[in-house]
């Protein structure tokens, strides 16, 4: 309707209006042009050949000189429709590999199936063309040329087996309808896919092409005789890579999956995505080494090379580690699982995080058998020998006990939990600990016990302006986060969340590099929620007593 109205407004025919719009989008610099071009191309393909004929000259110029690949392909498709033949378009393109590739890719944009089918002999011949872009484009065209399915299948299968642009061949195979494939047809295809997968490294076996090849081969197994299908399944299983997706729980300093089970000696890929407001990494450590790794990470944080090392200590107990990820970033680890069964800690080694941010990688002889016999998995804490989750406390649960906090508390237990719960990573008591958050030595002079409790349970309810995190959007599209350590009219110095000023160098951002209105104060506290969830109520009272006493063992609260 919009096209018809616009053509009427400009006193043009719809085909002419579309060609003008295509030229305009082809010249546009915005990334959104690709989406607009695709829809305009569909509209152009729906125009009758007679209506398009008047635009032949413009389409030819766009096909030969268009800035965008998609523009050229749309124009070539229109030329084929105008001429009702590929011959003239091919003469325009045959001396230039790029144009020939554009023409092959344009085949899918020709709505007449019979007309598309006429290019099959040329496309089949170009599959072995010396230019890689032409080969790939020809392979992509083959599944869209009706009446040649059997020949296309044979051609693409041979390309996979001989590794002639296998990625393009597998993508094209996946487009072919499989409704009437027989065992005689499916067998060679599945076998060629397994042969291809066997040539890949473990890391390559997790890419998009390998996943498509695995899924396609798996879908064909049921069409094969039992013995042949079982043998192919065993070969496919031997090549399988277990893919584990691991994320974060926002504001909680936790992984979103606490127990991961894998088979010993099998390839594994862990895809880690950080959606938290703090930076995190992921390290795989040897059994029973969580505390050693964590304390080494805390020690590393005091050294200037910590950030360059992504806060990962150099020690034999760490088997694999990602880079440090900011909010919204991802990284992955691809490795062969240890042959020795056991529980291997997965841990974030960013300063102070290891005490809360961990998971259990359970390595067993047979993952499927283990999961079948363990309908309910043990907690990560039990598997790693750590205190288990107790409950999700509310302020109402604890206020009655906190207001009567006068004596009988344990100084040693309170001090231990001040460290174990990662409080000391950001707060100081008597000069010990980090100073990214307020000093708590004399906190009892400023706040009542129930107010301190509220800060711990709901840290984002009220955020101290001095310690609020900020997000800064830069002109190049990057975002940096941290607490402002120092600023002047020319620059801002940010301390990364969780790190102490004076220990690691701040991030320096020039104000000239910041987008207009690009500084935003975060509404989320750097302090995570759920710090108390692994404690018994008596332990929480000991922790609060330690904080309220300012770390003084002689305080009456410990009498």
Coordinates of C-alpha atoms in Angstrom, one line a residue:
X1 CA 0.0 0.0 0.0
X2 CA 2.8 2.4 0.8
X3 CA 4.5 1.6 -2.5
X4 CA 1.4 2.3 -4.5
X5 CA 0.7 5.5 -2.6
X6 CA 4.3 6.8 -3.0
X7 CA 4.3 5.9 -6.7
X8 CA 1.0 7.8 -7.2
X9 CA 2.4 10.8 -5.2
X10 CA 5.5 11.0 -7.4
X11 CA 3.6 10.1 -10.6
X12 CA 5.9 7.1 -11.2
X13 CA 5.2 3.4 -11.7
X14 CA 5.9 1.2 -8.6
X15 CA 8.9 -0.5 -10.2
X16 CA 10.5 2.8 -10.9
X17 CA 9.8 4.0 -7.3
X18 CA 11.5 0.8 -6.0
X19 CA 14.6 1.2 -8.1
X20 CA 15.0 4.8 -6.8
X21 CA 14.7 3.6 -3.3
X22 CA 17.2 0.7 -3.9
X23 CA 19.7 3.2 -5.2
X24 CA 19.2 5.4 -2.2
X25 CA 19.7 2.6 0.3
X26 CA 22.7 1.3 -1.6
X27 CA 24.4 4.7 -1.1
X28 CA 23.4 4.9 2.6
X29 CA 26.1 4.5 5.2
X30 CA 23.8 3.3 8.0
X31 CA 23.9 -0.4 9.1
X32 CA 20.1 -0.4 8.9
X33 CA 20.3 -0.2 5.1
X34 CA 20.8 -3.9 4.8
X35 CA 17.4 -4.6 6.4
X36 CA 15.7 -2.1 4.2
X37 CA 17.4 -3.4 1.1
X38 CA 16.2 -7.0 1.8
X39 CA 12.5 -5.9 2.0
X40 CA 12.8 -3.6 -1.0
X41 CA 14.3 -6.6 -2.9
X42 CA 11.3 -8.7 -2.1
X43 CA 9.0 -6.0 -3.4
X44 CA 11.0 -5.6 -6.6
X45 CA 11.0 -9.4 -7.2
X46 CA 7.2 -9.4 -7.1
X47 CA 6.9 -6.8 -9.9
X48 CA 6.0 -8.2 -13.4
X49 CA 8.7 -8.5 -16.0
X50 CA 7.0 -6.0 -18.2
X51 CA 6.9 -3.4 -15.5
X52 CA 10.6 -4.0 -14.7
X53 CA 11.7 -3.7 -18.3
X54 CA 11.7 0.1 -18.3
X55 CA 14.2 0.0 -15.4
X56 CA 16.6 -2.3 -17.1
X57 CA 19.4 0.2 -17.6
X58 CA 19.3 1.3 -14.0
X59 CA 19.2 -2.3 -12.7
X60 CA 22.2 -3.1 -14.9
X61 CA 24.2 -0.2 -13.5
X62 CA 23.3 -1.2 -9.9
X63 CA 24.2 -4.8 -10.7
X64 CA 27.7 -3.8 -12.0
X65 CA 28.5 -0.9 -9.7
X66 CA 26.4 -1.2 -6.5
X67 CA 28.3 -0.5 -3.3
X68 CA 26.5 -3.2 -1.4
X69 CA 26.6 -6.9 -2.2
X70 CA 22.9 -7.3 -1.5
X71 CA 22.1 -4.4 -3.9
X72 CA 24.0 -6.0 -6.7
X73 CA 22.3 -9.3 -6.1
X74 CA 18.8 -7.8 -6.1
X75 CA 19.6 -6.0 -9.4
X76 CA 20.9 -9.2 -11.0
X77 CA 17.7 -11.0 -10.0
X78 CA 15.6 -8.2 -11.6
X79 CA 17.7 -8.5 -14.8
X80 CA 17.0 -12.2 -15.0
X81 CA 13.3 -11.6 -14.5
X82 CA 13.3 -8.8 -17.2
X83 CA 15.1 -11.0 -19.7
X84 CA 13.4 -14.3 -18.7
X85 CA 16.9 -15.8 -19.0
X86 CA 20.2 -15.9 -17.2
X87 CA 22.2 -15.6 -20.5
X88 CA 22.4 -11.8 -20.8
X89 CA 23.2 -11.4 -17.0
X90 CA 25.9 -14.0 -17.2
X91 CA 27.6 -12.2 -20.1
X92 CA 27.7 -9.1 -18.0
X93 CA 29.2 -11.0 -15.1
X94 CA 31.4 -13.8 -16.5
X95 CA 34.7 -11.8 -16.7
X96 CA 34.5 -10.8 -13.1
X97 CA 34.4 -13.3 -10.2
X98 CA 32.7 -10.9 -7.9
X99 CA 29.9 -10.3 -10.4
X100 CA 29.6 -14.0 -11.1
X101 CA 29.2 -14.7 -7.4
X102 CA 26.6 -11.9 -7.2
X103 CA 24.7 -13.5 -10.1
X104 CA 24.7 -17.0 -8.5
X105 CA 23.5 -15.5 -5.2
X106 CA 20.8 -13.7 -7.1
X107 CA 19.2 -17.0 -8.3
X108 CA 17.2 -17.2 -5.0
X109 CA 15.7 -13.8 -5.8
X110 CA 14.1 -15.0 -9.1
X111 CA 10.5 -15.9 -8.1
X112 CA 9.9 -18.2 -11.2
X113 CA 11.1 -21.7 -10.2
X114 CA 11.3 -22.9 -13.8
X115 CA 13.4 -19.9 -14.7
X116 CA 15.7 -20.5 -11.7
X117 CA 16.2 -24.2 -12.7
X118 CA 17.7 -23.2 -16.1
X119 CA 20.9 -22.1 -14.4
X120 CA 21.6 -25.5 -12.8
X121 CA 24.2 -26.7 -15.4
X122 CA 26.2 -23.4 -15.0
X123 CA 25.9 -23.4 -11.2
X124 CA 27.0 -27.1 -11.0
X125 CA 30.0 -26.3 -13.1
X126 CA 31.0 -23.3 -11.0
X127 CA 31.1 -25.4 -7.8
X128 CA 34.6 -26.3 -8.9
X129 CA 35.5 -22.8 -10.0
X130 CA 38.9 -21.6 -8.9
X131 CA 37.5 -18.5 -7.2
X132 CA 36.3 -19.4 -3.7
X133 CA 33.5 -16.7 -3.6
X134 CA 32.1 -18.1 -6.8
X135 CA 32.1 -21.6 -5.5
X136 CA 30.3 -20.7 -2.3
X137 CA 27.7 -18.7 -4.2
X138 CA 27.1 -21.5 -6.6
X139 CA 26.6 -24.0 -3.8
X140 CA 24.2 -21.6 -2.1
X141 CA 22.2 -21.5 -5.3
X142 CA 21.9 -25.2 -5.9
X143 CA 19.3 -26.1 -3.3
X144 CA 17.0 -23.4 -4.8
X145 CA 17.0 -24.9 -8.3
X146 CA 14.0 -27.2 -8.6
X147 CA 14.1 -30.5 -10.5
X148 CA 17.8 -31.2 -9.7
X149 CA 17.6 -32.4 -6.1
X150 CA 19.4 -35.7 -6.6
X151 CA 22.2 -34.2 -8.6
X152 CA 22.6 -31.4 -6.1
X153 CA 22.7 -33.8 -3.2
X154 CA 25.5 -35.9 -4.9
X155 CA 27.4 -32.7 -5.8
X156 CA 27.3 -31.2 -2.3
X157 CA 28.1 -34.5 -0.7
X158 CA 31.2 -34.8 -2.8
X159 CA 32.3 -31.3 -1.9
X160 CA 32.0 -32.1 1.9
X161 CA 34.0 -35.3 1.5
X162 CA 36.7 -33.6 -0.6
X163 CA 36.7 -30.5 1.6
X164 CA 35.8 -28.1 -1.3
X165 CA 34.3 -25.1 0.6
X166 CA 32.8 -27.6 3.2
X167 CA 31.1 -24.8 5.2
X168 CA 29.1 -23.6 2.2
X169 CA 28.4 -27.2 1.1
X170 CA 27.1 -28.2 4.5
X171 CA 24.9 -25.1 4.8
X172 CA 23.5 -25.9 1.3
X173 CA 22.9 -29.6 2.2
X174 CA 20.9 -28.4 5.3
X175 CA 18.6 -26.5 3.0
X176 CA 17.6 -29.5 0.9
X177 CA 14.2 -31.1 1.8
X178 CA 14.8 -34.5 3.3
X179 CA 11.3 -35.9 3.2
X180 CA 12.0 -38.6 0.6
X181 CA 15.6 -39.4 1.3
X182 CA 16.2 -43.1 1.3
X183 CA 18.8 -45.2 3.2
X184 CA 20.8 -45.3 0.0
X185 CA 20.7 -41.5 -0.2
X186 CA 21.1 -40.7 3.5
X187 CA 24.0 -43.1 4.2
X188 CA 26.7 -41.3 2.0
X189 CA 25.6 -37.9 3.2
X190 CA 25.8 -38.9 6.9
X191 CA 29.1 -40.7 6.4
X192 CA 30.7 -37.7 4.6
X193 CA 29.6 -35.4 7.4
X194 CA 31.2 -37.6 10.0
X195 CA 34.4 -37.9 8.0
X196 CA 34.4 -34.1 7.8
X197 CA 33.9 -33.7 11.6
X198 CA 36.7 -36.1 12.2
X199 CA 39.1 -33.7 10.4
X200 CA 38.3 -30.8 12.8
X201 CA 40.0 -29.8 16.0
X202 CA 38.1 -29.9 19.2
X203 CA 37.6 -26.1 19.1
X204 CA 36.4 -26.2 15.5
X205 CA 33.9 -29.0 16.3
X206 CA 31.9 -26.4 18.3
X207 CA 31.5 -23.8 15.6
X208 CA 28.2 -23.2 13.7
X209 CA 29.1 -25.3 10.7
X210 CA 30.1 -28.3 12.9
X211 CA 26.9 -28.0 14.9
X212 CA 24.9 -28.0 11.6
X213 CA 26.8 -31.0 10.3
X214 CA 26.2 -32.9 13.6
X215 CA 22.5 -32.1 13.7
X216 CA 22.1 -33.1 10.0
X217 CA 24.0 -36.4 10.4
X218 CA 22.0 -37.2 13.6
X219 CA 18.7 -36.5 11.7
X220 CA 19.7 -39.1 9.1
X221 CA 20.6 -41.9 11.4
X222 CA 17.0 -43.1 11.7
X223 CA 16.8 -43.7 7.9
X224 CA 19.7 -46.2 8.0
X225 CA 19.6 -49.9 8.7
X226 CA 20.0 -50.6 12.4
X227 CA 23.6 -51.9 12.2
X228 CA 24.8 -49.1 9.9
X229 CA 23.0 -46.4 12.0
X230 CA 24.5 -47.8 15.3
X231 CA 28.0 -47.8 13.8
X232 CA 27.6 -44.2 12.5
X233 CA 26.2 -43.1 15.9
X234 CA 29.3 -44.5 17.7
X235 CA 31.6 -42.6 15.3
X236 CA 29.5 -39.4 15.8
X237 CA 29.5 -39.8 19.6
X238 CA 33.3 -40.1 19.6
X239 CA 33.5 -36.7 18.0
X240 CA 30.9 -35.0 20.1
X241 CA 31.8 -31.9 22.2
X242 CA 29.7 -31.3 25.3
X243 CA 28.7 -27.6 25.2
X244 CA 28.0 -26.0 28.6
X245 CA 26.4 -22.6 28.8
X246 CA 27.3 -20.7 32.0
X247 CA 26.0 -17.2 33.0
X248 CA 25.8 -15.0 36.0
X249 CA 23.1 -14.0 38.5
X250 CA 22.8 -10.3 38.4
X251 CA 23.7 -8.5 41.7
X252 CA 24.4 -11.8 43.3
X253 CA 28.1 -12.6 42.5
X254 CA 27.0 -16.1 41.5
X255 CA 27.1 -18.4 38.4
X256 CA 23.6 -19.3 37.1
X257 CA 24.5 -23.0 37.2
X258 CA 26.3 -24.4 40.2
X259 CA 26.8 -28.0 39.1
X260 CA 28.1 -29.1 35.7
X261 CA 28.6 -32.8 34.8
X262 CA 30.9 -34.0 32.0
X263 CA 32.5 -37.3 30.9
X264 CA 36.1 -37.9 31.7
X265 CA 38.4 -37.5 28.7
X266 CA 35.7 -36.0 26.5
X267 CA 35.9 -32.6 24.7
X268 CA 34.1 -29.8 26.5
X269 CA 33.3 -26.2 25.6
X270 CA 32.1 -23.9 28.3
X271 CA 30.5 -20.7 26.9
X272 CA 30.6 -18.1 29.6
X273 CA 28.4 -14.9 29.4
X274 CA 28.6 -12.2 32.0
X275 CA 25.3 -10.3 32.6
X276 CA 26.3 -8.9 36.0
X277 CA 27.1 -5.3 36.9
X278 CA 30.6 -6.4 37.9
X279 CA 33.5 -7.9 36.0
X280 CA 34.0 -11.7 36.2
X281 CA 36.2 -14.4 34.7
X282 CA 36.0 -18.2 34.8
X283 CA 38.8 -20.5 35.8
X284 CA 38.9 -24.3 36.0
X285 CA 40.9 -25.6 38.9
X286 CA 42.2 -28.9 40.2
X287 CA 40.2 -30.8 42.9
X288 CA 40.4 -29.4 46.5
X289 CA 42.2 -26.2 45.3
X290 CA 39.5 -23.6 45.6
X291 CA 40.9 -21.9 48.7
X292 CA 44.5 -22.0 47.4
X293 CA 43.4 -20.5 44.1
X294 CA 41.3 -17.9 45.8
X295 CA 44.0 -16.7 48.2
X296 CA 46.5 -16.6 45.4
X297 CA 44.0 -14.5 43.4
X298 CA 43.6 -12.1 46.4
X299 CA 47.4 -11.8 46.6
X300 CA 47.7 -11.2 42.9
X301 CA 45.2 -8.3 43.2
X302 CA 47.9 -6.4 45.1
X303 CA 50.4 -6.5 42.2
X304 CA 50.5 -4.1 39.3
X305 CA 50.4 -6.9 36.7
X306 CA 47.0 -8.2 38.0
X307 CA 44.9 -6.6 35.3
X308 CA 47.2 -7.7 32.5
X309 CA 46.8 -11.3 33.8
X310 CA 43.0 -10.9 33.9
X311 CA 43.3 -11.5 37.7
X312 CA 44.2 -15.1 37.1
X313 CA 47.1 -16.4 39.2
X314 CA 50.0 -18.2 37.6
X315 CA 49.8 -21.6 39.3
X316 CA 49.6 -25.2 38.3
X317 CA 46.2 -25.6 40.1
X318 CA 44.5 -23.5 37.4
X319 CA 43.9 -25.6 34.3
X320 CA 42.0 -23.2 32.1
X321 CA 40.8 -19.6 32.4
X322 CA 38.9 -17.0 30.3
X323 CA 39.7 -13.3 30.0
X324 CA 38.1 -10.8 32.4
X325 CA 34.6 -10.0 31.1
X326 CA 32.6 -6.8 31.6
X327 CA 28.8 -6.7 31.7
X328 CA 27.4 -8.1 28.4
X329 CA 30.7 -9.8 27.3
X330 CA 31.3 -13.5 26.5
X331 CA 34.2 -15.8 26.3
X332 CA 34.6 -19.6 26.0
X333 CA 36.9 -22.4 27.1
X334 CA 37.4 -25.5 24.9
X335 CA 39.4 -28.4 26.4
X336 CA 39.4 -32.1 26.9
X337 CA 37.9 -33.0 30.3
X338 CA 40.4 -34.5 32.8
X339 CA 40.7 -38.3 32.6
X340 CA 40.7 -38.5 36.4
X341 CA 37.1 -38.4 37.8
X342 CA 36.5 -35.9 40.6
X343 CA 35.0 -32.5 41.4
X344 CA 36.9 -29.6 39.8
X345 CA 36.1 -26.1 41.0
X346 CA 34.8 -23.5 38.5
X347 CA 35.7 -20.1 40.0
X348 CA 35.8 -16.4 39.4
X349 CA 39.3 -15.2 40.5
X350 CA 38.5 -11.5 40.4
X351 CA 39.5 -10.1 43.8
X352 CA 37.3 -11.4 46.6
X353 CA 34.8 -13.1 44.3
X354 CA 36.1 -16.7 44.8
X355 CA 34.4 -17.0 48.2
X356 CA 30.9 -16.7 46.6
X357 CA 31.3 -17.2 42.9
X358 CA 32.1 -20.9 42.3
X359 CA 30.5 -23.9 40.7
X360 CA 31.4 -27.6 40.7
X361 CA 32.6 -29.3 37.5
X362 CA 31.9 -33.0 38.2
X363 CA 34.0 -35.3 36.0
X364 CA 32.6 -38.8 35.8
X365 CA 33.3 -41.9 33.7
X366 CA 30.0 -41.7 31.9
X367 CA 27.9 -38.6 32.1
X368 CA 24.7 -40.1 30.8
X369 CA 24.9 -43.0 33.3
X370 CA 25.7 -40.6 36.1
X371 CA 22.7 -38.3 35.4
X372 CA 20.4 -41.3 35.1
X373 CA 21.4 -42.6 38.5
X374 CA 21.5 -39.2 40.1
X375 CA 18.0 -37.7 39.5
X376 CA 18.9 -34.9 42.0
X377 CA 22.4 -33.6 42.0
X378 CA 24.2 -32.6 45.2
X379 CA 24.8 -28.9 45.7
X380 CA 28.1 -27.3 44.6
X381 CA 28.8 -26.6 48.3
X382 CA 28.5 -30.2 49.3
X383 CA 30.6 -31.4 46.3
X384 CA 33.3 -28.8 47.0
X385 CA 33.2 -29.2 50.8
X386 CA 31.8 -25.7 51.5
X387 CA 29.0 -24.3 53.7
X388 CA 25.7 -24.9 52.1
X389 CA 23.0 -22.4 51.2
X390 CA 20.8 -21.9 54.3
X391 CA 17.9 -19.6 53.3
X392 CA 17.0 -16.3 51.6
X393 CA 16.8 -14.0 54.6
X394 CA 14.6 -10.9 54.8
X395 CA 15.0 -8.0 57.2
X396 CA 12.0 -9.1 59.2
X397 CA 13.7 -12.5 59.8
X398 CA 16.6 -10.9 61.6
X399 CA 15.6 -7.5 63.1
X400 CA 14.2 -8.9 66.4
X401 CA 17.6 -10.6 67.1
X402 CA 19.7 -7.7 65.9
X403 CA 18.0 -5.1 68.1
X404 CA 18.8 -7.2 71.2
X405 CA 22.5 -7.7 70.2
X406 CA 24.2 -7.0 73.5
X407 CA 26.5 -9.9 74.5
X408 CA 27.5 -13.5 73.9
X409 CA 28.8 -13.2 70.4
X410 CA 31.9 -14.8 68.9
X411 CA 34.6 -12.4 67.8
X412 CA 36.5 -15.2 65.9
X413 CA 33.4 -16.3 64.0
X414 CA 32.4 -12.8 63.1
X415 CA 35.9 -11.9 61.8
X416 CA 36.0 -15.2 59.8
X417 CA 32.7 -14.4 58.1
X418 CA 33.8 -10.8 57.4
X419 CA 36.5 -12.4 55.2
X420 CA 34.5 -15.4 53.9
X421 CA 31.5 -13.4 52.8
X422 CA 33.9 -11.1 50.8
X423 CA 33.1 -8.0 53.0
X424 CA 36.8 -7.4 53.4
X425 CA 37.3 -7.1 49.6
X426 CA 35.7 -3.7 49.6
X427 CA 35.5 -2.5 53.3
X428 CA 38.2 -1.8 55.9
X429 CA 38.0 -2.4 59.6
X430 CA 41.0 -1.0 61.5
X431 CA 43.0 -0.5 58.3
X432 CA 42.5 -4.1 57.1
X433 CA 40.7 -4.8 53.8
X434 CA 39.7 -2.9 50.7
X435 CA 38.6 0.8 50.5
X436 CA 36.3 0.7 47.5
X437 CA 33.4 0.9 50.0
X438 CA 33.0 2.9 53.2
X439 CA 35.4 2.2 56.2
X440 CA 33.4 0.3 58.8
X441 CA 35.6 0.8 61.8
X442 CA 33.2 3.4 63.4
X443 CA 30.0 2.4 61.5
X444 CA 28.2 1.9 64.8
X445 CA 28.4 5.7 65.5
X446 CA 26.6 6.5 62.3
X447 CA 24.0 3.7 61.9
X448 CA 21.8 1.5 64.0
X449 CA 22.1 -2.3 63.8
X450 CA 18.9 -2.7 61.8
X451 CA 20.1 0.0 59.3
X452 CA 23.4 -1.9 58.7
X453 CA 21.3 -5.1 58.3
X454 CA 19.2 -3.4 55.7
X455 CA 22.3 -2.3 53.8
X456 CA 23.5 -5.9 53.6
X457 CA 20.2 -7.5 52.6
X458 CA 19.2 -4.8 50.1
X459 CA 22.4 -3.0 49.1
X460 CA 20.8 -1.2 46.1
X461 CA 18.0 0.5 48.1
X462 CA 20.2 3.4 49.2
X463 CA 23.6 3.9 47.5
X464 CA 26.2 6.2 49.1
X465 CA 27.0 8.8 46.3
X466 CA 30.7 8.6 47.1
X467 CA 30.8 4.9 46.3
X468 CA 28.2 4.7 43.6
X469 CA 29.3 3.0 40.4
X470 CA 29.1 4.9 37.1
X471 CA 28.8 3.8 33.5
X472 CA 30.5 5.9 30.8
X473 CA 29.6 5.5 27.2
X474 CA 32.5 6.4 24.9
X475 CA 32.4 7.8 21.4
X476 CA 33.6 4.5 19.9
X477 CA 30.7 2.6 21.4
X478 CA 32.5 1.1 24.3
X479 CA 31.2 1.3 27.9
X480 CA 33.5 1.5 30.9
X481 CA 32.3 1.0 34.5
X482 CA 33.7 1.7 37.9
X483 CA 33.8 4.1 40.9
X484 CA 35.1 7.6 40.3
X485 CA 38.4 7.8 42.1
X486 CA 39.4 11.3 40.8
X487 CA 38.1 13.7 38.1
X488 CA 38.9 17.1 36.6
X489 CA 37.7 19.1 33.5
X490 CA 39.9 17.0 31.2
X491 CA 39.6 13.4 32.5
X492 CA 38.0 11.0 34.8
X493 CA 39.8 8.2 36.7
X494 CA 37.7 5.2 37.4
X495 CA 38.5 2.4 39.8
X496 CA 37.2 -0.9 38.4
X497 CA 34.5 -2.4 40.7
X498 CA 35.8 -4.4 43.5
X499 CA 39.4 -3.1 43.3
X500 CA 41.2 -0.8 45.8
X501 CA 42.6 2.5 44.7
X502 CA 46.3 2.6 45.2
X503 CA 46.6 -1.1 44.6
X504 CA 45.8 -1.3 40.9
X505 CA 46.0 1.6 38.4
X506 CA 42.7 3.3 37.6
X507 CA 41.1 3.5 34.2
X508 CA 41.7 7.0 32.7
X509 CA 39.0 8.3 30.4
X510 CA 39.4 11.6 28.6
X511 CA 36.3 13.7 28.7
X512 CA 36.7 14.4 25.0
X513 CA 36.1 10.7 24.3
X514 CA 32.8 10.6 26.2
X515 CA 29.5 10.7 24.4
X516 CA 27.3 13.7 25.2
X517 CA 25.2 12.8 28.4
X518 CA 27.3 9.5 28.4
X519 CA 27.9 9.4 32.1
X520 CA 25.2 7.4 34.0
X521 CA 25.1 6.6 37.7
X522 CA 24.3 3.0 38.3
X523 CA 21.2 2.2 40.3
X524 CA 22.8 -1.1 41.3
X525 CA 25.2 -1.2 44.2
X526 CA 28.6 -2.8 43.6
X527 CA 27.8 -4.8 46.7
X528 CA 26.0 -8.1 45.8
X529 CA 22.8 -9.4 47.2
X530 CA 22.6 -12.7 49.1
X531 CA 25.8 -12.4 51.2
X532 CA 24.0 -13.9 54.2
X533 CA 22.4 -16.8 52.4
X534 CA 25.1 -19.4 53.3
X535 CA 25.1 -18.5 57.0
X536 CA 23.2 -19.7 60.0
X537 CA 21.4 -17.0 62.0
X538 CA 23.9 -17.2 64.8
X539 CA 26.8 -16.7 62.4
X540 CA 25.0 -13.6 60.9
X541 CA 24.7 -12.2 64.5
X542 CA 28.4 -12.8 65.0
X543 CA 29.3 -11.0 61.8
X544 CA 27.1 -8.0 62.7
X545 CA 28.7 -7.9 66.1
X546 CA 32.2 -7.8 64.5
X547 CA 31.2 -4.9 62.3
X548 CA 29.4 -3.0 65.0
X549 CA 32.4 -3.4 67.3
X550 CA 34.7 -2.0 64.7
X551 CA 36.8 -5.2 65.0
X552 CA 37.4 -4.7 68.7
X553 CA 37.6 -8.1 70.5
X554 CA 37.2 -6.4 73.9
X555 CA 33.8 -4.9 73.0
X556 CA 31.1 -5.9 75.5
X557 CA 29.2 -7.6 72.7
X558 CA 31.8 -10.4 72.9
X559 CA 31.5 -10.8 76.7

